[in-house]
Short mmCIF file of C-alpha atoms in Angstrom, two decimals:
data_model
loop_
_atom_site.label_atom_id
_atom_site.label_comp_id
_atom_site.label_asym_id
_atom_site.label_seq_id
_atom_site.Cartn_x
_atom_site.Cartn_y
_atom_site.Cartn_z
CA UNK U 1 93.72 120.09 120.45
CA UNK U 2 94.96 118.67 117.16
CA UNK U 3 99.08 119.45 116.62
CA UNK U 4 98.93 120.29 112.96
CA UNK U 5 103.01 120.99 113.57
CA UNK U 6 102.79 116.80 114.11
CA UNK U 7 103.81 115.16 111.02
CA UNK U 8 100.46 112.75 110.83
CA UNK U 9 98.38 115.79 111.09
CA UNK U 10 100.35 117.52 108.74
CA UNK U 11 99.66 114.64 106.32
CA UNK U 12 96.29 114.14 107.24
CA UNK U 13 95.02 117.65 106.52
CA UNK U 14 96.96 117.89 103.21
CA UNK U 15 95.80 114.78 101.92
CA UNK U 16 92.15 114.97 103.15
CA UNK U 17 91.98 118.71 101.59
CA UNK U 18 93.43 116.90 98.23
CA UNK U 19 91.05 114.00 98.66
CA UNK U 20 88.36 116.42 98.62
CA UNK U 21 89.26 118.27 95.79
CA UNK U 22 90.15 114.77 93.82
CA UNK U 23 86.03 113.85 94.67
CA UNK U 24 84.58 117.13 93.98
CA UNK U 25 85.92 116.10 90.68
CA UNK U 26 85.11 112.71 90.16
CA UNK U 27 81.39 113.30 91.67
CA UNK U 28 81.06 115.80 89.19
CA UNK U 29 82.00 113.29 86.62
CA UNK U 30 79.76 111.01 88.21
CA UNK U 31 76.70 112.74 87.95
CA UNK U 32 77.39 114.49 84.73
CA UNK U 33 78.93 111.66 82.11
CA UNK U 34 75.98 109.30 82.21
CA UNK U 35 73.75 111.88 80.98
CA UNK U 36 76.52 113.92 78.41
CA UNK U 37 76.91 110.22 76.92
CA UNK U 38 73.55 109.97 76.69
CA UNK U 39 73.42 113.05 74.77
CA UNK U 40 76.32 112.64 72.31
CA UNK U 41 76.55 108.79 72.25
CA UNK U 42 75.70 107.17 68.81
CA UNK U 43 73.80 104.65 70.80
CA UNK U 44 72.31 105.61 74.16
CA UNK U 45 73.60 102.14 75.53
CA UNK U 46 77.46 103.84 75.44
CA UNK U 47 76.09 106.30 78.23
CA UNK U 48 78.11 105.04 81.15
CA UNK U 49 81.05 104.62 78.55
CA UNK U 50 82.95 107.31 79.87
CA UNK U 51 82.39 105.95 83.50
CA UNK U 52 83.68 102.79 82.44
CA UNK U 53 87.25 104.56 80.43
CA UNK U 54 87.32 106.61 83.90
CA UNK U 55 87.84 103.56 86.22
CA UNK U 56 89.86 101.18 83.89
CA UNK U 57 92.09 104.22 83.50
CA UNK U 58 92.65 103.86 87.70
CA UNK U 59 93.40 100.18 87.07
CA UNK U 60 95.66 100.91 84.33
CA UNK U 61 97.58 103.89 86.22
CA UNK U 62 97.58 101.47 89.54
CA UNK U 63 100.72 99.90 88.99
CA UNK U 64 102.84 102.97 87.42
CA UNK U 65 101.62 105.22 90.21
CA UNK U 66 102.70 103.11 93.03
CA UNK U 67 106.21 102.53 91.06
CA UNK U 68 106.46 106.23 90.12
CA UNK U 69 105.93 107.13 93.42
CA UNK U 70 108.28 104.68 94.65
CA UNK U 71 110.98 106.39 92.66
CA UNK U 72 110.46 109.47 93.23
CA UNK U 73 107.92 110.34 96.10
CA UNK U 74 104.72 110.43 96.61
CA UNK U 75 104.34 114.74 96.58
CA UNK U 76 105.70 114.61 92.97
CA UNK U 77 104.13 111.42 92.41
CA UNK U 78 100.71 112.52 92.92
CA UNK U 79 101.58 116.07 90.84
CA UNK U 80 102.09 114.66 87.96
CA UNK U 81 98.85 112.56 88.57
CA UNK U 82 97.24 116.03 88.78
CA UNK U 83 98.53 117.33 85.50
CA UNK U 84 97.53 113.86 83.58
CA UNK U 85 93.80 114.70 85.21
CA UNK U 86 94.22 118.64 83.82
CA UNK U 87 94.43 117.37 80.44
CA UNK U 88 91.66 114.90 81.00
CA UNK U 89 89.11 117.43 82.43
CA UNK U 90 90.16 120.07 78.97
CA UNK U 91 89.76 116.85 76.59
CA UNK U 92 86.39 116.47 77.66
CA UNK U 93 85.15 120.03 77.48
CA UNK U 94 86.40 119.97 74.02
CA UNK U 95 84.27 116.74 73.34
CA UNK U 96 80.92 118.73 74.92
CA UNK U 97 81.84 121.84 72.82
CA UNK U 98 82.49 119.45 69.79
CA UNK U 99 79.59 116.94 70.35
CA UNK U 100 82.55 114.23 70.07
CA UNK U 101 81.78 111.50 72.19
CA UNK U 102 85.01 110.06 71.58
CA UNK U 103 87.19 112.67 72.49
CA UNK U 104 84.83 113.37 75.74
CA UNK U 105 85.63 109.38 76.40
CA UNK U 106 89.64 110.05 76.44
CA UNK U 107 88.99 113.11 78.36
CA UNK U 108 87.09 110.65 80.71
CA UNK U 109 89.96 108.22 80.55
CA UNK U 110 93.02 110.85 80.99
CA UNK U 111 90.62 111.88 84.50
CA UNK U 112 90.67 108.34 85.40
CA UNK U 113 94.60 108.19 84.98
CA UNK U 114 95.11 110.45 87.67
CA UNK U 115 92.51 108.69 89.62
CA UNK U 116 94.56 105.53 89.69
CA UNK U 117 97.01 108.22 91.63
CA UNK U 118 94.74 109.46 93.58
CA UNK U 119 93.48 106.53 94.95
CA UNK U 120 96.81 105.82 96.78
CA UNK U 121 96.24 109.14 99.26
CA UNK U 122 94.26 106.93 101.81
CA UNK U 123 97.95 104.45 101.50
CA UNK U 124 100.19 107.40 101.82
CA UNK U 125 98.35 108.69 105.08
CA UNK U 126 99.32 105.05 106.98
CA UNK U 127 102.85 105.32 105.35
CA UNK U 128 104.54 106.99 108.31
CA UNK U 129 101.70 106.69 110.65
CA UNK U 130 102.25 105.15 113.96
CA UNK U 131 100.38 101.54 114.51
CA UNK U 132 98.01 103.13 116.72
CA UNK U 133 97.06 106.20 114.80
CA UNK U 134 97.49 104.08 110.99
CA UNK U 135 93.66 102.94 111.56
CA UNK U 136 92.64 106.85 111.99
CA UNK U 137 94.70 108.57 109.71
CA UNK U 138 92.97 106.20 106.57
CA UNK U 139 89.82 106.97 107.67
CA UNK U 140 90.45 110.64 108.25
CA UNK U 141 91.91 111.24 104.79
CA UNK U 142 89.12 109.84 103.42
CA UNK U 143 86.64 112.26 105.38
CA UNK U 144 87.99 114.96 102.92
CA UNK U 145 85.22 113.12 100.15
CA UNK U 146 82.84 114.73 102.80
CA UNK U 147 82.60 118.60 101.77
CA UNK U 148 82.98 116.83 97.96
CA UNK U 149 79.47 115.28 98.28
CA UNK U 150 78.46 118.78 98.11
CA UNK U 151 80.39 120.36 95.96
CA UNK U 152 80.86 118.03 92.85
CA UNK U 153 77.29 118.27 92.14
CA UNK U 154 76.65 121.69 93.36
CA UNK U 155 79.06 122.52 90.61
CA UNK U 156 77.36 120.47 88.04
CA UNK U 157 74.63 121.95 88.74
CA UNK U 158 75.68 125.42 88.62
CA UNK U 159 77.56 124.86 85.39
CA UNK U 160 74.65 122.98 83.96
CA UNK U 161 73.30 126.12 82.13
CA UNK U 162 76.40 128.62 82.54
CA UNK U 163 76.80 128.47 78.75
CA UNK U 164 73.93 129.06 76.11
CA UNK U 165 73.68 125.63 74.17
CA UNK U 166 76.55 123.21 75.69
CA UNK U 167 74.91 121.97 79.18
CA UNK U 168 77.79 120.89 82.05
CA UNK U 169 80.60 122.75 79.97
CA UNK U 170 81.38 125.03 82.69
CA UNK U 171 80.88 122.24 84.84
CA UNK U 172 83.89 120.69 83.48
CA UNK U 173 86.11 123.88 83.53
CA UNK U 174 85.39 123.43 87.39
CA UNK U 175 86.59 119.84 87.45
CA UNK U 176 90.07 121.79 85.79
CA UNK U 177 90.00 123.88 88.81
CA UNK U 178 89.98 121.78 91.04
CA UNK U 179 92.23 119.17 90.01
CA UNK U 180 94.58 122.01 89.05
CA UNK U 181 94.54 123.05 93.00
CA UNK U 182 95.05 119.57 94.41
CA UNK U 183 98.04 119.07 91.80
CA UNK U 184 99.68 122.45 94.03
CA UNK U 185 98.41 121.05 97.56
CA UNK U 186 99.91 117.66 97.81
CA UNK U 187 103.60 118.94 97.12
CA UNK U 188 103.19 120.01 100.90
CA UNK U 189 103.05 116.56 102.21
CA UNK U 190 106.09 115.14 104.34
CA UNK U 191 106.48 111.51 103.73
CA UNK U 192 109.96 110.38 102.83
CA UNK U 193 111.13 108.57 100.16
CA UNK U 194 112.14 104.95 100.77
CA UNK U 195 116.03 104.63 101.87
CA UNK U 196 118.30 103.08 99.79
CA UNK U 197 118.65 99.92 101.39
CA UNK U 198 114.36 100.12 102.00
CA UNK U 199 114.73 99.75 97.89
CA UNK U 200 117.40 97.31 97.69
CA UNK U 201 115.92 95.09 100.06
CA UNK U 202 112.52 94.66 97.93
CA UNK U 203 111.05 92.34 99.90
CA UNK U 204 108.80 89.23 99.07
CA UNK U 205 108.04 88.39 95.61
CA UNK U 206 104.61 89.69 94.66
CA UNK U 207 102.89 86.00 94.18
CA UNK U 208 104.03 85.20 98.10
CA UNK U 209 102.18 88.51 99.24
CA UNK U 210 99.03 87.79 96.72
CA UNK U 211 98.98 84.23 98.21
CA UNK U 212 98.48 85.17 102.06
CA UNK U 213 95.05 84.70 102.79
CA UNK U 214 94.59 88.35 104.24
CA UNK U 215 95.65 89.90 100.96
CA UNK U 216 93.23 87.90 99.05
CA UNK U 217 90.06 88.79 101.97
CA UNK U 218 91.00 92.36 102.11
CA UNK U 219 91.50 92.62 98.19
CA UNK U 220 88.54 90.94 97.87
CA UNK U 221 86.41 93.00 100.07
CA UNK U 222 87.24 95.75 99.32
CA UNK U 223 87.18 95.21 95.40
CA UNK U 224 83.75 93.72 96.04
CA UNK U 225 82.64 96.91 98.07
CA UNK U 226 84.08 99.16 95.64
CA UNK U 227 82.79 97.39 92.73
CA UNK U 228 79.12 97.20 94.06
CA UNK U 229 79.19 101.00 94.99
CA UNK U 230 80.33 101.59 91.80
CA UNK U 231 77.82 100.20 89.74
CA UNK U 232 74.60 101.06 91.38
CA UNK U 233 75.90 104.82 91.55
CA UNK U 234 76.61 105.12 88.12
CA UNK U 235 73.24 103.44 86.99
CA UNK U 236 71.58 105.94 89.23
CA UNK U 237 71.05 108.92 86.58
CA UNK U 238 70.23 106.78 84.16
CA UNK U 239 67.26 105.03 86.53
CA UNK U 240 66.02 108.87 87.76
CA UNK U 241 66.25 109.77 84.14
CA UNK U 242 63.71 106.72 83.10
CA UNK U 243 61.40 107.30 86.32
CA UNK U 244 61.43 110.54 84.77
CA UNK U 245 62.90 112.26 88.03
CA UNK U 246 65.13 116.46 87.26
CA UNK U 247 68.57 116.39 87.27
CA UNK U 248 67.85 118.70 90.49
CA UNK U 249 66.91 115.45 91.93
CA UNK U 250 69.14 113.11 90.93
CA UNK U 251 72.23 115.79 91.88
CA UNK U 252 70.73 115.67 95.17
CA UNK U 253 70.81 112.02 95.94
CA UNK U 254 74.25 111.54 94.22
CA UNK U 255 75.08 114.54 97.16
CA UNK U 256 74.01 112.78 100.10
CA UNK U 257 75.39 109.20 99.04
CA UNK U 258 79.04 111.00 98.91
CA UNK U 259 78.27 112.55 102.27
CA UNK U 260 77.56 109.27 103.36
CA UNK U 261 80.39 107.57 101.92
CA UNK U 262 83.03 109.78 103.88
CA UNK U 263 81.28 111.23 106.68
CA UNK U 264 81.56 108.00 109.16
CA UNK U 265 85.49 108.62 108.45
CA UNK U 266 85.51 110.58 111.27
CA UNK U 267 84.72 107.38 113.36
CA UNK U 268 85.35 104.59 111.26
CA UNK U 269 88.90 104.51 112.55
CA UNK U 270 87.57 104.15 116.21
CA UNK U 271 85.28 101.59 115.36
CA UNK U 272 87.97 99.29 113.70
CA UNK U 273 90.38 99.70 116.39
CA UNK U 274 87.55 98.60 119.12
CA UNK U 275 85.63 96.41 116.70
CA UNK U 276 88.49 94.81 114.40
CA UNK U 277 88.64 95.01 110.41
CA UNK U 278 86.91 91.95 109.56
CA UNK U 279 83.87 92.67 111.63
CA UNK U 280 83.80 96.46 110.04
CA UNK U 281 83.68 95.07 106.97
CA UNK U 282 81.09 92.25 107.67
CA UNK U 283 78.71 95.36 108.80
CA UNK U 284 79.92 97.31 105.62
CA UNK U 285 78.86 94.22 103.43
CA UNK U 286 75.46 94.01 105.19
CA UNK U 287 74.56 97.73 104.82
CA UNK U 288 75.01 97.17 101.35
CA UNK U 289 72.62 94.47 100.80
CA UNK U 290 70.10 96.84 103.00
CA UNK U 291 70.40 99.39 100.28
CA UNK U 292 69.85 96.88 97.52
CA UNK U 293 66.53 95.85 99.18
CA UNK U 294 65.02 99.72 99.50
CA UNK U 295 65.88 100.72 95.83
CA UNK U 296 64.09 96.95 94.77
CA UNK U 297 61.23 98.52 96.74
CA UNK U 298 60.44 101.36 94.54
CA UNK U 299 61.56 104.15 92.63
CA UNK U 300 60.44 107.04 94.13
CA UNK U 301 63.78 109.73 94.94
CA UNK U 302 63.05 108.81 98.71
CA UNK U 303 63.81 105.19 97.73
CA UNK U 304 66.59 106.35 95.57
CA UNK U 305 67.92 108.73 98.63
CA UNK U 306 67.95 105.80 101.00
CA UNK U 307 69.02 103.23 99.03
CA UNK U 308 72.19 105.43 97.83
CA UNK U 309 72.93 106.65 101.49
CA UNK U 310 72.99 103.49 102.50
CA UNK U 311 75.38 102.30 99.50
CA UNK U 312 77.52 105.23 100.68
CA UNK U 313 77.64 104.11 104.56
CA UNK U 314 78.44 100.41 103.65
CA UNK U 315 81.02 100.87 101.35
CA UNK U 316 83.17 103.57 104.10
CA UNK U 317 82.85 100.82 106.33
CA UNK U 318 83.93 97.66 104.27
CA UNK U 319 86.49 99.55 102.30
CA UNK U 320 88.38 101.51 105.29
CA UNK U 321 88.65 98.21 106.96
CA UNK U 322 89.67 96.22 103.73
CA UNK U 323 92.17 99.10 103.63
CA UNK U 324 93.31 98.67 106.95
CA UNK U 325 93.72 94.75 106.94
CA UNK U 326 95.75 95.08 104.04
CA UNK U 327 98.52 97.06 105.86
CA UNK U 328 99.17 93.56 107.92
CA UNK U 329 99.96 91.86 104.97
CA UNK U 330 103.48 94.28 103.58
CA UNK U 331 106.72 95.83 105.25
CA UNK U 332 107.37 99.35 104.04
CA UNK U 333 109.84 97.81 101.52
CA UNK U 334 106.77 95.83 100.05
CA UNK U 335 103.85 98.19 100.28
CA UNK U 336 104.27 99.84 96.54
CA UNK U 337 104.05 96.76 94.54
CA UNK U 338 101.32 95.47 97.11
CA UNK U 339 99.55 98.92 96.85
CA UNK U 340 99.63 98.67 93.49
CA UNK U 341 98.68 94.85 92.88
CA UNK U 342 95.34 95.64 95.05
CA UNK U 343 94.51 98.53 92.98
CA UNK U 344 94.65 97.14 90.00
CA UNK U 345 92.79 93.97 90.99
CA UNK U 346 89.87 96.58 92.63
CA UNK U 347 89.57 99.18 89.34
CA UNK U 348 89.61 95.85 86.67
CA UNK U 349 86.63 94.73 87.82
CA UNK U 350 85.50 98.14 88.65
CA UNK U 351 85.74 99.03 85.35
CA UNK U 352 84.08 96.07 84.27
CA UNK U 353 80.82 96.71 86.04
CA UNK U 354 81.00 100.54 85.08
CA UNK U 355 80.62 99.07 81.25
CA UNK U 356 78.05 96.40 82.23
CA UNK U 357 75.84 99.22 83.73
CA UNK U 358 74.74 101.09 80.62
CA UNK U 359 74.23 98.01 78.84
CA UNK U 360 72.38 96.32 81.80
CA UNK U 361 70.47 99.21 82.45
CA UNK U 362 69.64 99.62 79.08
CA UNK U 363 68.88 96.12 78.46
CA UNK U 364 67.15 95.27 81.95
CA UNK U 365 66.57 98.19 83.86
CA UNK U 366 67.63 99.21 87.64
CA UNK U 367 66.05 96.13 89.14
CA UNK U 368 68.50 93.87 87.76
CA UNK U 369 70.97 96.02 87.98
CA UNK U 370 70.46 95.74 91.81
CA UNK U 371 70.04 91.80 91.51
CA UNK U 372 72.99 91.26 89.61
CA UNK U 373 75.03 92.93 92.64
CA UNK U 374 73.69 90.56 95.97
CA UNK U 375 75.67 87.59 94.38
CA UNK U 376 78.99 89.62 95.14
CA UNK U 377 78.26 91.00 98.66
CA UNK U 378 77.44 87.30 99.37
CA UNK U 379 80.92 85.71 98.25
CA UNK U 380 81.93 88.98 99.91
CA UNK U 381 80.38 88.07 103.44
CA UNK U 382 81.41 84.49 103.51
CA UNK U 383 85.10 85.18 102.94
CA UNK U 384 85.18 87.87 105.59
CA UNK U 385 83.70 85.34 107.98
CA UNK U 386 86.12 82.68 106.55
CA UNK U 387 89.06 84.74 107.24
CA UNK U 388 87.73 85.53 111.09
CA UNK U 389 87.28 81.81 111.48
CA UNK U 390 90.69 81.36 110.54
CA UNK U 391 92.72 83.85 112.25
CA UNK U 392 90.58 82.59 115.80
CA UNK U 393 91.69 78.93 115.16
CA UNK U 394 95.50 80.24 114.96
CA UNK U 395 95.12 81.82 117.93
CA UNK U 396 93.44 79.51 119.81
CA UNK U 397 96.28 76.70 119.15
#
């Protein structure tokens, strides 16, 4: 029986419940700003615009959160992360009830703000984990996307038509809800600020950690796994739209690709531990090109179902592990500047790809949108198997 009196429990279940809230939200967003852009945009090739402001604001907020929280904690930390996503989520009902695309961009942008602090709940979960139990708790937290899958969409849906003339407004007084909630929640977690000599000591200099060759593989990885999830979700509206598939549809697949991206959580943790990160992520890489092969091989919404369940499957396994790994390469005094340095290397190119989408789609369509992807999960691949390589000829001399 689970001890939720146990201090990782107690973490676990307060930052899983906020991790679901925090992807209700940003599924929501998901499925929602491609086609709002489309709407409002003065060009339809600014669709995924918003997607794009949404992830370079988690790069930008990467490196303040992780100080912030550093300073003063990570329960107030991530509050005031909640409040900065409050104010995104009103900006951009004001831009659907205006028809301003640029104010419904900063909303967009404020949202991805907070995401940049919201990001670090899968970090905070391992902060006072045990070793054994550090593998687990990641994984765990990041189960709470699981009841998201549903809900974010199921919301959008429901608040597709609530109001007479301004489709997804109500869906966006939701996504204030919600983030409003998780803003409350997180204050209960129990995870201590760093002592004073923790903060004195400061550890290595960032460059020594960035140089290690498992900061650069997990970084990579998980950037890469990230990066390719990123962009093939967010071009998936827009392809349903064109292969003239309902919104019904299209809320449906984005549903079950969530559920797949969290829902192995519950055993990803187990398979690292017997399996090891590197191999995790190998599989996670490989699931990912699967995917990539079933939505070349048609656009039907059973191709687009599989293809994004499988998209959702790889990247829980290659970025839980990349996760993982990471925590080798810090001491506690180290882990918010290293935390924050992998962040902000992951949501920059994020970001990059979430503008490239609209324009690619746009420009190209969905196939190449899925070709211009394998070249990453390649380079991906080979330095996972690189870094195994290595670490077996250490230990073999």
């Amino acid at each position: 029986m689970i001890n939720f009196k146990s201090r990782d429990w107690r973490n676990v279940f307060v930052l899983a419940t906020c991790q679901m809230l925090y992807n209700s939200g940003r599924s929501l967003l998901v499925a929602t700003s491609p086609l709002i852009g489309y709407a409002i945009a003065p060009n339809k090739a600014l669709a995924t615009v918003p997607i794009f402001l949404a992830v370079a604001g988690t790069a930008a907020a990467s490196v303040p959160a992780s100080l912030l929280m550093r300073r003063i904690g990570r329960g107030p930390g991530f509050s005031c992360g909640s409040a900065i996503g409050v104010i995104g989520g009103l900006l951009c009902i004001w831009g659907i009830e205006t028809e301003n695309f640029s104010c419904f961009c900063l909303g967009a942008l404020l949202f991805g703000l907070f995401s940049g602090f919201a990001q670090l709940y899968r970090f905070a979960a391992a902060d006072v984990a045990s070793d054994s139990f550090k593998s687990k708790s990641i994984s765990l937290v990041l189960t709470g996307g699981l009841v998201a899958a549903f809900v974010g969409p199921e919301l959008a849906k429901l608040g597709q038509h609530m109001v007479a003339d301004r489709p997804f407004i109500a869906s966006y007084a939701f996504l204030v809800v919600l983030t409003l909630i998780g803003g409350i929640v997180v204050m209960a977690v129990d995870i201590p600020k760093l002592s004073q000599e923790e903060r004195k000591e400061g550890g290595r200099r960032i460059v020594e950690i960035m140089a290690q060759p498992i900061f650069i593989i997990a970084t990579l990885c998980a950037t890469v796994a990230q990066a390719v999830m990123n962009l093939l979700m967010t071009s998936t509206p827009l392809a349903m739209k064109h292969a003239d598939h309902m919104f019904s549809s299209t809320a449906l697949v984005i549903e079950w690709h969530i559920f797949f991206m969290y829902a192995p959580g519950f055993f990803t943790g187990a398979i690292i531990k017997k399996f090891g990160a590197i191999k995790v992520i190998a599989m996670g890489i490989s699931i990912q090109a699967v995917c990539i092969l079933i939505a070349l091989a048609g656009e039907e919404v059973i191709n687009f179902w599989a293809a994004m369940a499988l998209l959702g499957l790889g990247w829980n396994f290659a970025f839980t592990a990349s996760t993982n790994l990471l925590t080798e390469a810090h001491t506690a005094a180290e882990r918010a500047k290293t935390q924050a340095a992998t962040n902000f290397i992951i949501f920059t190119v994020v970001a990059i790809g979430a503008v490239s989408s609209g324009g690619l789609m746009h420009a190209f369509g969905w196939t190449w949108v899925n070709l211009g992807a394998l070249p990453l999960l390649i380079i991906s691949l080979i330095a996972a198997l690189w870094l195994s390589a290595l670490r077996n000829r250490i230990a073999s001399n």
